[in-house]
Amino acid sequence: MSATESVNVPVTGTARVKRGMAEMLKGGVIMDVVNAEQAKIAEDAGAVAVMALERVPADIRAQGGVSRMSDPDMIDGIINAVSIPVMAKARIGHFVEAQVLQALGVDYVDESEVLTPADYANHIDKWQFTVPFVCGATNLGEALRRITEGAAMIRSKGEAGTGDVSNATTHMRKIRGEIMKLTTLPSDELYVAAKELQAPYELVKEIAETGKLPVVLFTAGGIATPADAAMMMQLGAEGVFVGSGIFKSGNPAQRAEAIVKATTFYDDPDVLAKVSRGLGEAMVGINVDEIPQPHRLAERGW
Amino acid sequence: MRDLVVGVLALQGDVREHLAALAECDVIGRPVRRPEEIAEIDALVIPGGESTTMSKLALAFEVYEPVRRRLAEGMPAYGSCAGMIMLADEVLDGRPDQKTFGGIGMTVRRNAFGRQVDSFEAPVDIAGVEGEPVHAIFIRAPWVESVTGDVEVLGRVTAGPATGRMVAVRQGNLLATSFHPELTGDLRVHRLFVDMVRDQAS
């Protein structure tokens, strides 16, 4: 393509269009749904997007087995049921699942540790796609490696399917702390910082200068209550993914709406108190400490 | 002259980018999300985001009526993308319970260009913006399907499958674009709006 053509012809799949999509989700809640009916409940509650998957993480955890991309029919059903963006999960490194999801017209692909990894060395080369990707991270180095591979949005991993928010807290604090540390380093120490973070120097330098990731940072993993969502926002998340926390609770519609409201008014305890009332049973949950190490999802991906 | 205060509706969306653009245009940008805050601003920006979520939260937190009232009284407002939808009198392909503030006599079609894989960048000439065309970023964007007589069409798509579609309009003190100037660092659309606010205030 000549330079003049690239100026005048509409261009899809650019970094700005991909990262910009995530900017539009900020301050919002993205909800895991397994069928069209749940997708409608999520949209009714004010979700900014839904994540289509076959089993919520709590069930993946309970049932075990290999967990894969969802059935295209099910994804189609959800796309047809709602007017908000639809995301779907591909296995880590499974670039063909991602190709299929792009062909189905999903709006964002989550290369997710919640599914069984398909490649234990490489993540997907996300620059090859028109559809944008979100990836999980437990620390800054991991986030920067995903951004280098083309991720247009990052979410803290937390420990999905537990209803235990402690790992999400750890990951948010870790990422925030490591960013703050970079901004205090003299420029001649950024080379070693890049080496230690196992991330490209240019990206590390950019973050040292701007004090923020170049893409939107959401939180995920174990969020079950309005207060959980608000705490993550106060810790610097720009929005919230809620997985099992909604549809494994006593009153999903009401809880979903309460979490949406708490995410907007995350810094107003009076509103948080009001929306936290009368929600019925939260998901029962499991303490992350009680999960044997090999069964912890956050440790997938590197 | 006293400093103008331009609120950015902070229920959901890319509020920060609009606040940054407004700060560079030498006005005070302020996030607003409560009824009493709507009373204290000279103008309002409605950011990009998810219009169905904004509609829901505007009703739930009782800013819907105060914003409508201020717009009816002539408060200037600018909406990008979802903000354009919120300023439209009619919406196609919306949710049945979706409410807009309205004010611009136009019908917009939500997600008109397609899904995210169809989102694109392209140059668009905007009447009232000097110099090079504005480099416009369209993200699951709406377009303007039709307008009433007193709406001025400021810009249209000039290439690709959506050639000719209306993507920037103005009616009186209200301005709306399908695209997101706040994502590019090009301040000309925000300056155009701030000039409208200054004209109104003087």
Short mmCIF file of C-alpha atoms in Angstrom, two decimals:
data_model
loop_
_atom_site.label_atom_id
_atom_site.label_comp_id
_atom_site.label_asym_id
_atom_site.label_seq_id
_atom_site.Cartn_x
_atom_site.Cartn_y
_atom_site.Cartn_z
CA MET A 1 0.00 0.00 0.00
CA SER A 2 1.40 3.40 -0.93
CA ALA A 3 1.63 6.21 1.60
CA THR A 4 -1.14 8.23 -0.03
CA GLU A 5 -3.56 5.31 0.02
CA SER A 6 -2.89 4.62 3.69
CA VAL A 7 -3.81 8.23 4.46
CA ASN A 8 -7.15 8.24 2.68
CA VAL A 9 -8.53 4.72 2.94
CA PRO A 10 -10.18 3.63 6.19
CA VAL A 11 -7.82 1.33 8.11
CA THR A 12 -9.06 -1.37 10.52
CA GLY A 13 -7.22 -3.24 13.27
CA THR A 14 -4.76 -0.48 14.20
CA ALA A 15 -3.27 -0.30 17.68
CA ARG A 16 -5.26 2.87 18.30
CA VAL A 17 -8.55 1.28 17.30
CA LYS A 18 -7.80 -1.81 19.42
CA ARG A 19 -6.60 0.06 22.50
CA GLY A 20 -9.30 2.67 22.02
CA MET A 21 -12.00 0.01 22.29
CA ALA A 22 -10.74 -0.79 25.81
CA GLU A 23 -10.72 2.93 26.67
CA MET A 24 -14.46 2.95 25.98
CA LEU A 25 -15.03 0.13 28.50
CA LYS A 26 -13.42 2.07 31.37
CA GLY A 27 -15.44 2.50 34.52
CA GLY A 28 -17.52 -0.47 33.45
CA VAL A 29 -18.14 -4.10 34.36
CA ILE A 30 -17.62 -7.04 32.00
CA MET A 31 -19.56 -10.14 33.04
CA ASP A 32 -18.99 -13.84 32.34
CA VAL A 33 -22.06 -15.45 30.75
CA VAL A 34 -22.67 -18.98 29.52
CA ASN A 35 -25.89 -18.48 27.52
CA ALA A 36 -28.10 -15.86 25.88
CA GLU A 37 -30.38 -15.58 28.91
CA GLN A 38 -27.48 -14.66 31.21
CA ALA A 39 -26.14 -12.26 28.57
CA LYS A 40 -29.48 -10.43 28.62
CA ILE A 41 -29.45 -10.23 32.42
CA ALA A 42 -25.94 -8.75 32.23
CA GLU A 43 -26.95 -6.19 29.60
CA ASP A 44 -30.09 -5.29 31.58
CA ALA A 45 -27.91 -4.69 34.64
CA GLY A 46 -25.70 -2.20 32.78
CA ALA A 47 -22.68 -4.35 31.86
CA VAL A 48 -20.41 -2.66 29.28
CA ALA A 49 -19.64 -6.03 27.68
CA VAL A 50 -20.12 -9.75 28.24
CA MET A 51 -17.58 -12.55 28.17
CA ALA A 52 -19.00 -15.64 26.46
CA LEU A 53 -17.71 -18.93 27.83
CA GLU A 54 -18.94 -22.48 28.19
CA ARG A 55 -18.45 -22.82 31.93
CA VAL A 56 -17.75 -20.11 34.48
CA PRO A 57 -14.41 -20.55 36.25
CA ALA A 58 -16.06 -21.93 39.41
CA ASP A 59 -17.48 -24.82 37.35
CA ILE A 60 -14.23 -25.34 35.43
CA ARG A 61 -12.59 -25.67 38.81
CA ALA A 62 -15.25 -28.04 40.17
CA GLN A 63 -15.54 -30.25 37.09
CA GLY A 64 -11.91 -30.35 35.97
CA GLY A 65 -10.88 -31.67 32.55
CA VAL A 66 -9.51 -29.72 29.62
CA SER A 67 -11.22 -26.38 29.15
CA ARG A 68 -11.40 -24.91 25.64
CA MET A 69 -12.89 -22.17 23.48
CA SER A 70 -16.71 -22.17 23.54
CA ASP A 71 -18.98 -23.68 20.89
CA PRO A 72 -19.46 -21.20 18.01
CA ASP A 73 -23.24 -21.74 18.16
CA MET A 74 -23.26 -20.63 21.77
CA ILE A 75 -21.15 -17.56 20.95
CA ASP A 76 -23.45 -16.70 18.02
CA GLY A 77 -26.45 -17.03 20.32
CA ILE A 78 -24.95 -14.52 22.73
CA ILE A 79 -23.89 -12.12 19.95
CA ASN A 80 -27.47 -12.18 18.65
CA ALA A 81 -29.00 -11.73 22.12
CA VAL A 82 -27.27 -8.48 23.13
CA SER A 83 -26.24 -5.16 21.58
CA ILE A 84 -23.22 -4.56 23.84
CA PRO A 85 -19.73 -5.88 22.93
CA VAL A 86 -19.14 -9.63 23.23
CA MET A 87 -15.78 -11.02 24.29
CA ALA A 88 -14.74 -14.68 24.24
CA LYS A 89 -11.84 -16.71 25.60
CA ALA A 90 -9.14 -18.55 23.67
CA ARG A 91 -6.59 -20.85 25.29
CA ILE A 92 -3.12 -19.38 25.92
CA GLY A 93 -1.10 -19.86 22.71
CA HIS A 94 -4.05 -21.28 20.73
CA PHE A 95 -3.91 -18.96 17.74
CA VAL A 96 -6.43 -21.00 15.77
CA GLU A 97 -9.08 -20.65 18.46
CA ALA A 98 -8.40 -16.92 18.20
CA GLN A 99 -8.78 -17.05 14.41
CA VAL A 100 -12.14 -18.78 14.84
CA LEU A 101 -13.30 -16.19 17.39
CA GLN A 102 -12.29 -13.36 15.05
CA ALA A 103 -14.21 -15.02 12.22
CA LEU A 104 -17.29 -15.23 14.48
CA GLY A 105 -17.15 -11.46 14.96
CA VAL A 106 -16.39 -11.32 18.68
CA ASP A 107 -15.30 -7.84 19.75
CA TYR A 108 -12.39 -8.84 22.03
CA VAL A 109 -10.49 -12.10 22.57
CA ASP A 110 -9.34 -12.97 26.09
CA GLU A 111 -6.22 -15.14 25.88
CA SER A 112 -7.05 -16.67 29.19
CA GLU A 113 -5.39 -18.74 31.89
CA VAL A 114 -8.87 -19.87 32.93
CA LEU A 115 -8.81 -22.26 29.96
CA THR A 116 -6.22 -25.03 29.66
CA PRO A 117 -3.09 -23.62 27.94
CA ALA A 118 -2.41 -24.90 24.42
CA ASP A 119 1.22 -23.82 24.35
CA TYR A 120 3.46 -23.78 27.42
CA ALA A 121 6.15 -21.65 25.77
CA ASN A 122 4.47 -19.09 23.49
CA HIS A 123 1.51 -16.82 23.77
CA ILE A 124 -0.46 -15.84 20.65
CA ASP A 125 1.20 -13.30 18.32
CA LYS A 126 -1.64 -10.85 18.73
CA TRP A 127 -0.33 -8.33 16.17
CA GLN A 128 -1.50 -10.75 13.44
CA PHE A 129 -5.17 -10.14 14.25
CA THR A 130 -7.74 -7.44 13.50
CA VAL A 131 -9.67 -8.30 16.67
CA PRO A 132 -8.08 -6.87 19.85
CA PHE A 133 -6.87 -9.05 22.75
CA VAL A 134 -6.99 -8.76 26.52
CA CYS A 135 -4.50 -10.80 28.55
CA GLY A 136 -4.03 -11.51 32.25
CA ALA A 137 -1.00 -10.46 34.28
CA THR A 138 0.15 -10.96 37.86
CA ASN A 139 2.95 -8.38 37.69
CA LEU A 140 4.33 -5.59 35.50
CA GLY A 141 6.82 -7.74 33.60
CA GLU A 142 4.08 -10.14 32.56
CA ALA A 143 1.84 -7.24 31.51
CA LEU A 144 4.62 -5.74 29.40
CA ARG A 145 5.41 -9.06 27.70
CA ARG A 146 1.73 -9.39 26.73
CA ILE A 147 1.66 -5.80 25.43
CA THR A 148 4.80 -6.54 23.40
CA GLU A 149 2.97 -9.50 21.84
CA GLY A 150 0.13 -7.15 20.91
CA ALA A 151 -2.33 -7.21 23.84
CA ALA A 152 -4.50 -4.06 23.69
CA MET A 153 -5.83 -4.41 27.23
CA ILE A 154 -4.50 -5.99 30.44
CA ARG A 155 -6.39 -7.43 33.38
CA SER A 156 -4.94 -8.53 36.66
CA LYS A 157 -5.41 -12.29 36.92
CA GLY A 158 -6.54 -12.81 40.46
CA GLU A 159 -7.60 -16.40 41.14
CA ALA A 160 -10.65 -17.04 38.98
CA GLY A 161 -13.62 -19.01 40.21
CA THR A 162 -12.88 -18.62 43.90
CA GLY A 163 -14.81 -15.58 45.10
CA ASP A 164 -11.60 -14.86 47.03
CA VAL A 165 -10.37 -11.42 46.06
CA SER A 166 -6.98 -11.65 47.78
CA ASN A 167 -4.97 -12.58 44.67
CA ALA A 168 -6.54 -9.80 42.61
CA THR A 169 -5.49 -7.42 45.38
CA THR A 170 -1.94 -8.78 45.32
CA HIS A 171 -1.70 -8.47 41.54
CA MET A 172 -3.13 -4.95 41.41
CA ARG A 173 -0.80 -3.77 44.18
CA LYS A 174 2.15 -5.49 42.53
CA ILE A 175 1.53 -3.90 39.11
CA ARG A 176 0.88 -0.48 40.61
CA GLY A 177 3.92 -0.72 42.87
CA GLU A 178 6.25 -1.77 40.06
CA ILE A 179 5.01 1.09 37.85
CA MET A 180 5.57 3.59 40.68
CA LYS A 181 9.05 2.22 41.27
CA LEU A 182 9.97 2.70 37.58
CA THR A 183 8.97 6.36 37.73
CA THR A 184 11.48 6.95 40.54
CA LEU A 185 14.50 5.32 38.87
CA PRO A 186 17.27 7.39 37.29
CA SER A 187 17.34 6.79 33.53
CA ASP A 188 20.61 4.84 33.64
CA GLU A 189 18.97 2.19 35.86
CA LEU A 190 16.12 1.51 33.42
CA TYR A 191 18.28 -0.88 31.37
CA VAL A 192 18.69 -3.24 34.29
CA ALA A 193 15.06 -2.68 35.27
CA ALA A 194 14.07 -3.89 31.79
CA LYS A 195 16.28 -6.94 32.19
CA GLU A 196 14.76 -7.75 35.58
CA LEU A 197 11.20 -7.24 34.31
CA GLN A 198 12.06 -9.37 31.24
CA ALA A 199 10.43 -6.70 29.10
CA PRO A 200 11.66 -4.51 26.23
CA TYR A 201 13.65 -1.44 27.27
CA GLU A 202 11.57 0.95 25.10
CA LEU A 203 8.35 -0.05 26.84
CA VAL A 204 9.96 0.16 30.28
CA LYS A 205 11.25 3.65 29.45
CA GLU A 206 7.79 4.73 28.29
CA ILE A 207 6.23 3.59 31.55
CA ALA A 208 8.95 5.28 33.61
CA GLU A 209 8.02 8.53 31.83
CA THR A 210 4.21 8.27 31.82
CA GLY A 211 3.65 6.40 35.09
CA LYS A 212 0.98 4.21 33.51
CA LEU A 213 0.56 1.26 31.18
CA PRO A 214 0.06 2.20 27.51
CA VAL A 215 -3.16 0.15 27.55
CA VAL A 216 -6.18 0.01 29.83
CA LEU A 217 -5.81 -2.03 33.04
CA PHE A 218 -8.84 -3.90 34.37
CA THR A 219 -9.01 -6.32 37.28
CA ALA A 220 -10.32 -9.88 37.41
CA GLY A 221 -10.38 -13.00 39.52
CA GLY A 222 -12.39 -13.53 42.67
CA ILE A 223 -14.56 -10.41 42.61
CA ALA A 224 -17.90 -11.30 44.22
CA THR A 225 -19.33 -8.19 45.89
CA PRO A 226 -19.82 -4.47 45.15
CA ALA A 227 -17.19 -3.73 47.79
CA ASP A 228 -14.70 -6.05 46.05
CA ALA A 229 -15.19 -4.19 42.78
CA ALA A 230 -14.86 -0.79 44.47
CA MET A 231 -11.69 -1.85 46.29
CA MET A 232 -10.06 -2.89 43.01
CA MET A 233 -11.02 0.46 41.48
CA GLN A 234 -9.51 2.27 44.45
CA LEU A 235 -6.34 0.22 43.92
CA GLY A 236 -6.08 1.59 40.41
CA ALA A 237 -8.14 -0.74 38.21
CA GLU A 238 -9.92 1.09 35.38
CA GLY A 239 -12.77 -1.41 35.28
CA VAL A 240 -13.81 -4.85 36.45
CA PHE A 241 -14.31 -8.36 35.08
CA VAL A 242 -16.72 -10.43 37.15
CA GLY A 243 -16.76 -14.15 36.43
CA SER A 244 -18.46 -16.62 38.69
CA GLY A 245 -19.33 -13.93 41.24
CA ILE A 246 -22.62 -12.98 39.60
CA PHE A 247 -24.25 -16.12 38.26
CA LYS A 248 -23.08 -18.27 41.18
CA SER A 249 -24.83 -15.95 43.63
CA GLY A 250 -28.36 -16.00 45.02
CA ASN A 251 -29.77 -13.11 42.99
CA PRO A 252 -27.66 -12.53 39.85
CA ALA A 253 -29.68 -9.64 38.35
CA GLN A 254 -29.61 -7.58 41.51
CA ARG A 255 -25.96 -8.35 42.28
CA ALA A 256 -24.92 -7.53 38.73
CA GLU A 257 -26.60 -4.14 38.93
CA ALA A 258 -25.10 -3.45 42.35
CA ILE A 259 -21.58 -4.21 41.07
CA VAL A 260 -22.13 -1.89 38.08
CA LYS A 261 -23.18 0.94 40.39
CA ALA A 262 -20.32 0.27 42.80
CA THR A 263 -17.82 0.45 39.95
CA THR A 264 -19.03 3.95 38.97
CA PHE A 265 -19.21 5.23 42.57
CA TYR A 266 -16.19 3.24 43.79
CA ASP A 267 -14.97 6.16 45.91
CA ASP A 268 -18.30 7.02 47.57
CA PRO A 269 -18.92 4.80 50.65
CA ASP A 270 -22.51 6.07 51.04
CA VAL A 271 -23.44 4.76 47.61
CA LEU A 272 -21.48 1.56 48.23
CA ALA A 273 -23.39 0.98 51.47
CA LYS A 274 -26.69 1.54 49.72
CA VAL A 275 -26.03 -0.79 46.80
CA SER A 276 -24.60 -3.51 49.05
CA ARG A 277 -27.91 -4.00 50.86
CA GLY A 278 -30.26 -6.93 50.33
CA LEU A 279 -28.29 -8.76 47.68
CA GLY A 280 -28.89 -12.23 49.11
CA GLU A 281 -26.24 -14.93 49.12
CA ALA A 282 -22.84 -14.15 47.58
CA MET A 283 -21.12 -17.07 45.90
CA VAL A 284 -19.86 -19.47 48.53
CA GLY A 285 -16.30 -19.43 47.27
CA ILE A 286 -13.08 -21.15 48.17
CA ASN A 287 -10.05 -19.69 49.90
CA VAL A 288 -7.12 -19.53 47.49
CA ASP A 289 -4.89 -21.00 50.23
CA GLU A 290 -6.91 -24.19 50.19
CA ILE A 291 -6.38 -24.75 46.46
CA PRO A 292 -3.41 -27.01 45.76
CA GLN A 293 -0.66 -25.21 43.82
CA PRO A 294 -1.15 -27.14 40.51
CA HIS A 295 -4.83 -26.13 40.46
CA ARG A 296 -4.18 -22.39 40.70
CA LEU A 297 -5.09 -20.71 37.43
CA ALA A 298 -3.13 -17.48 37.99
CA GLU A 299 0.12 -19.44 37.67
CA ARG A 300 -0.68 -20.34 34.06
CA GLY A 301 1.02 -17.94 31.66
CA TRP A 302 4.41 -16.40 32.21
CA MET B 1 -13.20 36.68 32.45
CA ARG B 2 -13.96 33.93 34.91
CA ASP B 3 -12.70 30.40 34.14
CA LEU B 4 -15.24 28.24 32.40
CA VAL B 5 -16.07 24.91 33.99
CA VAL B 6 -16.81 22.10 31.56
CA GLY B 7 -18.17 18.93 33.15
CA VAL B 8 -17.42 15.50 31.73
CA LEU B 9 -20.20 13.02 32.45
CA ALA B 10 -18.35 10.42 34.53
CA LEU B 11 -20.79 7.55 34.75
CA GLN B 12 -18.69 5.34 32.45
CA GLY B 13 -16.31 5.70 29.51
CA ASP B 14 -13.16 7.56 28.47
CA VAL B 15 -13.63 10.46 30.89
CA ARG B 16 -9.92 10.99 31.54
CA GLU B 17 -9.07 11.60 27.87
CA HIS B 18 -11.73 14.32 27.59
CA LEU B 19 -10.56 15.95 30.83
CA ALA B 20 -6.99 16.02 29.48
CA ALA B 21 -8.13 17.58 26.19
CA LEU B 22 -10.20 20.23 28.01
CA ALA B 23 -7.29 21.13 30.29
CA GLU B 24 -5.20 21.83 27.18
CA CYS B 25 -7.98 24.11 25.89
CA ASP B 26 -7.62 26.31 28.98
CA VAL B 27 -10.93 25.52 30.64
CA ILE B 28 -11.54 23.69 33.90
CA GLY B 29 -12.59 20.13 33.18
CA ARG B 30 -14.48 18.42 35.98
CA PRO B 31 -15.91 14.89 36.20
CA VAL B 32 -19.63 15.03 37.09
CA ARG B 33 -21.92 12.16 38.13
CA ARG B 34 -24.30 13.61 40.76
CA PRO B 35 -27.40 15.81 40.25
CA GLU B 36 -25.97 18.72 42.25
CA GLU B 37 -22.78 18.66 40.16
CA ILE B 38 -24.80 19.16 36.96
CA ALA B 39 -26.00 22.51 38.32
CA GLU B 40 -22.43 23.83 38.75
CA ILE B 41 -21.08 23.55 35.20
CA ASP B 42 -21.08 25.88 32.20
CA ALA B 43 -21.07 23.08 29.64
CA LEU B 44 -21.04 19.28 29.43
CA VAL B 45 -19.00 16.71 27.52
CA ILE B 46 -20.48 13.24 27.20
CA PRO B 47 -17.62 10.82 26.61
CA GLY B 48 -17.25 7.67 24.57
CA GLY B 49 -18.35 4.49 26.29
CA GLU B 50 -21.35 2.18 26.29
CA SER B 51 -24.53 4.20 25.75
CA THR B 52 -26.83 1.58 27.30
CA THR B 53 -24.75 1.63 30.50
CA MET B 54 -24.72 5.44 30.60
CA SER B 55 -28.48 5.54 30.07
CA LYS B 56 -29.07 3.10 32.89
CA LEU B 57 -26.74 4.88 35.33
CA ALA B 58 -28.04 8.35 34.42
CA LEU B 59 -31.53 7.24 35.42
CA ALA B 60 -30.42 5.30 38.51
CA PHE B 61 -28.34 8.16 39.90
CA GLU B 62 -30.87 10.85 38.96
CA VAL B 63 -28.74 12.92 36.61
CA TYR B 64 -31.02 12.20 33.66
CA GLU B 65 -33.61 14.91 34.35
CA PRO B 66 -31.11 17.58 35.51
CA VAL B 67 -29.04 17.15 32.33
CA ARG B 68 -32.16 17.29 30.14
CA ARG B 69 -33.29 20.44 31.91
CA ARG B 70 -29.91 22.17 31.51
CA LEU B 71 -29.76 21.20 27.83
CA ALA B 72 -33.26 22.59 27.31
CA GLU B 73 -32.12 25.83 28.95
CA GLY B 74 -29.31 26.10 26.39
CA MET B 75 -26.26 24.63 28.15
CA PRO B 76 -23.66 23.77 25.47
CA ALA B 77 -22.77 20.08 25.19
CA TYR B 78 -20.48 17.91 23.11
CA GLY B 79 -20.82 14.14 22.74
CA SER B 80 -18.34 11.72 21.13
CA CYS B 81 -19.57 8.28 20.00
CA ALA B 82 -21.78 7.10 22.88
CA GLY B 83 -22.05 10.79 23.75
CA MET B 84 -23.45 11.43 20.27
CA ILE B 85 -26.09 8.77 20.92
CA MET B 86 -26.96 10.43 24.25
CA LEU B 87 -27.57 13.76 22.45
CA ALA B 88 -29.76 12.24 19.71
CA ASP B 89 -33.52 12.64 19.74
CA GLU B 90 -33.94 9.17 18.18
CA VAL B 91 -31.83 5.98 18.31
CA LEU B 92 -32.01 2.98 15.98
CA ASP B 93 -30.68 -0.46 17.04
CA GLY B 94 -30.71 0.57 20.69
CA ARG B 95 -32.27 -1.23 23.63
CA PRO B 96 -36.02 -0.71 24.02
CA ASP B 97 -35.53 0.87 27.47
CA GLN B 98 -32.59 3.02 26.35
CA LYS B 99 -33.04 6.73 27.09
CA THR B 100 -31.11 9.62 25.61
CA PHE B 101 -30.86 13.21 26.82
CA GLY B 102 -31.72 14.29 23.29
CA GLY B 103 -31.39 17.85 22.06
CA ILE B 104 -30.09 17.33 18.54
CA GLY B 105 -32.82 16.69 15.97
CA MET B 106 -31.21 13.58 14.54
CA THR B 107 -31.70 9.86 14.31
CA VAL B 108 -28.50 7.90 14.98
CA ARG B 109 -27.89 4.23 14.31
CA ARG B 110 -25.98 2.50 17.08
CA ASN B 111 -22.95 0.31 16.09
CA ALA B 112 -23.74 1.35 12.52
CA PHE B 113 -20.34 0.57 11.00
CA GLY B 114 -20.36 -2.97 12.38
CA ARG B 115 -18.57 -4.84 15.15
CA GLN B 116 -15.13 -4.12 16.61
CA VAL B 117 -13.29 -5.84 13.70
CA ASP B 118 -14.88 -3.16 11.47
CA SER B 119 -13.71 -0.26 13.69
CA PHE B 120 -11.39 2.01 11.72
CA GLU B 121 -9.36 5.20 11.37
CA ALA B 122 -9.88 7.64 8.50
CA PRO B 123 -9.43 11.34 7.77
CA VAL B 124 -12.62 13.43 7.91
CA ASP B 125 -13.06 17.08 6.90
CA ILE B 126 -14.96 18.99 9.58
CA ALA B 127 -16.60 22.32 8.75
CA GLY B 128 -15.29 24.92 11.19
CA VAL B 129 -12.00 23.05 11.78
CA GLU B 130 -9.12 24.71 9.94
CA GLY B 131 -6.25 22.89 8.28
CA GLU B 132 -5.73 19.20 7.57
CA PRO B 133 -8.68 16.81 7.84
CA VAL B 134 -9.25 15.47 11.36
CA HIS B 135 -7.83 11.97 11.78
CA ALA B 136 -10.94 10.27 13.06
CA ILE B 137 -11.05 7.07 15.14
CA PHE B 138 -14.33 5.15 14.87
CA ILE B 139 -14.92 2.43 17.48
CA ARG B 140 -18.15 0.44 17.13
CA ALA B 141 -19.36 3.89 16.20
CA PRO B 142 -22.82 5.23 15.45
CA TRP B 143 -23.60 7.27 12.34
CA VAL B 144 -26.28 9.87 11.81
CA GLU B 145 -29.05 8.37 9.75
CA SER B 146 -31.12 11.53 9.28
CA VAL B 147 -31.35 15.08 10.59
CA THR B 148 -34.07 17.69 10.95
CA GLY B 149 -33.82 21.03 9.11
CA ASP B 150 -31.99 23.02 11.77
CA VAL B 151 -29.11 20.56 12.19
CA GLU B 152 -25.86 21.49 10.48
CA VAL B 153 -23.89 18.53 9.09
CA LEU B 154 -20.20 19.25 9.75
CA GLY B 155 -18.55 16.12 8.44
CA ARG B 156 -19.02 12.94 6.42
CA VAL B 157 -16.96 9.80 5.76
CA THR B 158 -15.13 10.33 2.46
CA ALA B 159 -13.74 6.88 1.61
CA GLY B 160 -14.49 3.19 2.04
CA PRO B 161 -17.82 1.35 2.30
CA ALA B 162 -19.47 4.00 4.49
CA THR B 163 -18.67 6.92 2.15
CA GLY B 164 -21.11 9.80 2.58
CA ARG B 165 -22.30 8.87 6.07
CA MET B 166 -22.81 11.82 8.42
CA VAL B 167 -20.42 11.66 11.38
CA ALA B 168 -20.26 15.19 12.80
CA VAL B 169 -23.22 17.52 13.43
CA ARG B 170 -24.11 20.69 15.25
CA GLN B 171 -27.40 22.19 16.32
CA GLY B 172 -27.14 25.48 18.19
CA ASN B 173 -24.95 24.87 21.24
CA LEU B 174 -24.85 21.11 20.80
CA LEU B 175 -22.02 19.32 18.98
CA ALA B 176 -21.66 15.60 18.31
CA THR B 177 -19.15 13.35 16.55
CA SER B 178 -19.26 9.61 15.80
CA PHE B 179 -15.50 9.47 16.34
CA HIS B 180 -13.11 10.10 19.21
CA PRO B 181 -10.89 13.22 18.89
CA GLU B 182 -9.98 12.72 22.55
CA LEU B 183 -7.89 9.66 21.61
CA THR B 184 -5.60 11.40 19.13
CA GLY B 185 -4.14 14.45 20.87
CA ASP B 186 -5.60 16.65 18.09
CA LEU B 187 -7.41 19.36 20.06
CA ARG B 188 -9.21 21.08 17.19
CA VAL B 189 -12.66 19.57 17.80
CA HIS B 190 -12.42 20.35 21.53
CA ARG B 191 -11.32 23.89 20.68
CA LEU B 192 -14.31 24.26 18.38
CA PHE B 193 -16.54 23.21 21.30
CA VAL B 194 -14.77 25.46 23.81
CA ASP B 195 -15.25 28.40 21.40
CA MET B 196 -18.98 27.57 21.32
CA VAL B 197 -19.00 27.58 25.14
CA ARG B 198 -17.14 30.91 25.27
CA ASP B 199 -19.55 32.48 22.76
CA GLN B 200 -22.45 31.35 24.90
CA ALA B 201 -20.88 32.67 28.11
CA SER B 202 -20.01 36.12 26.72
#
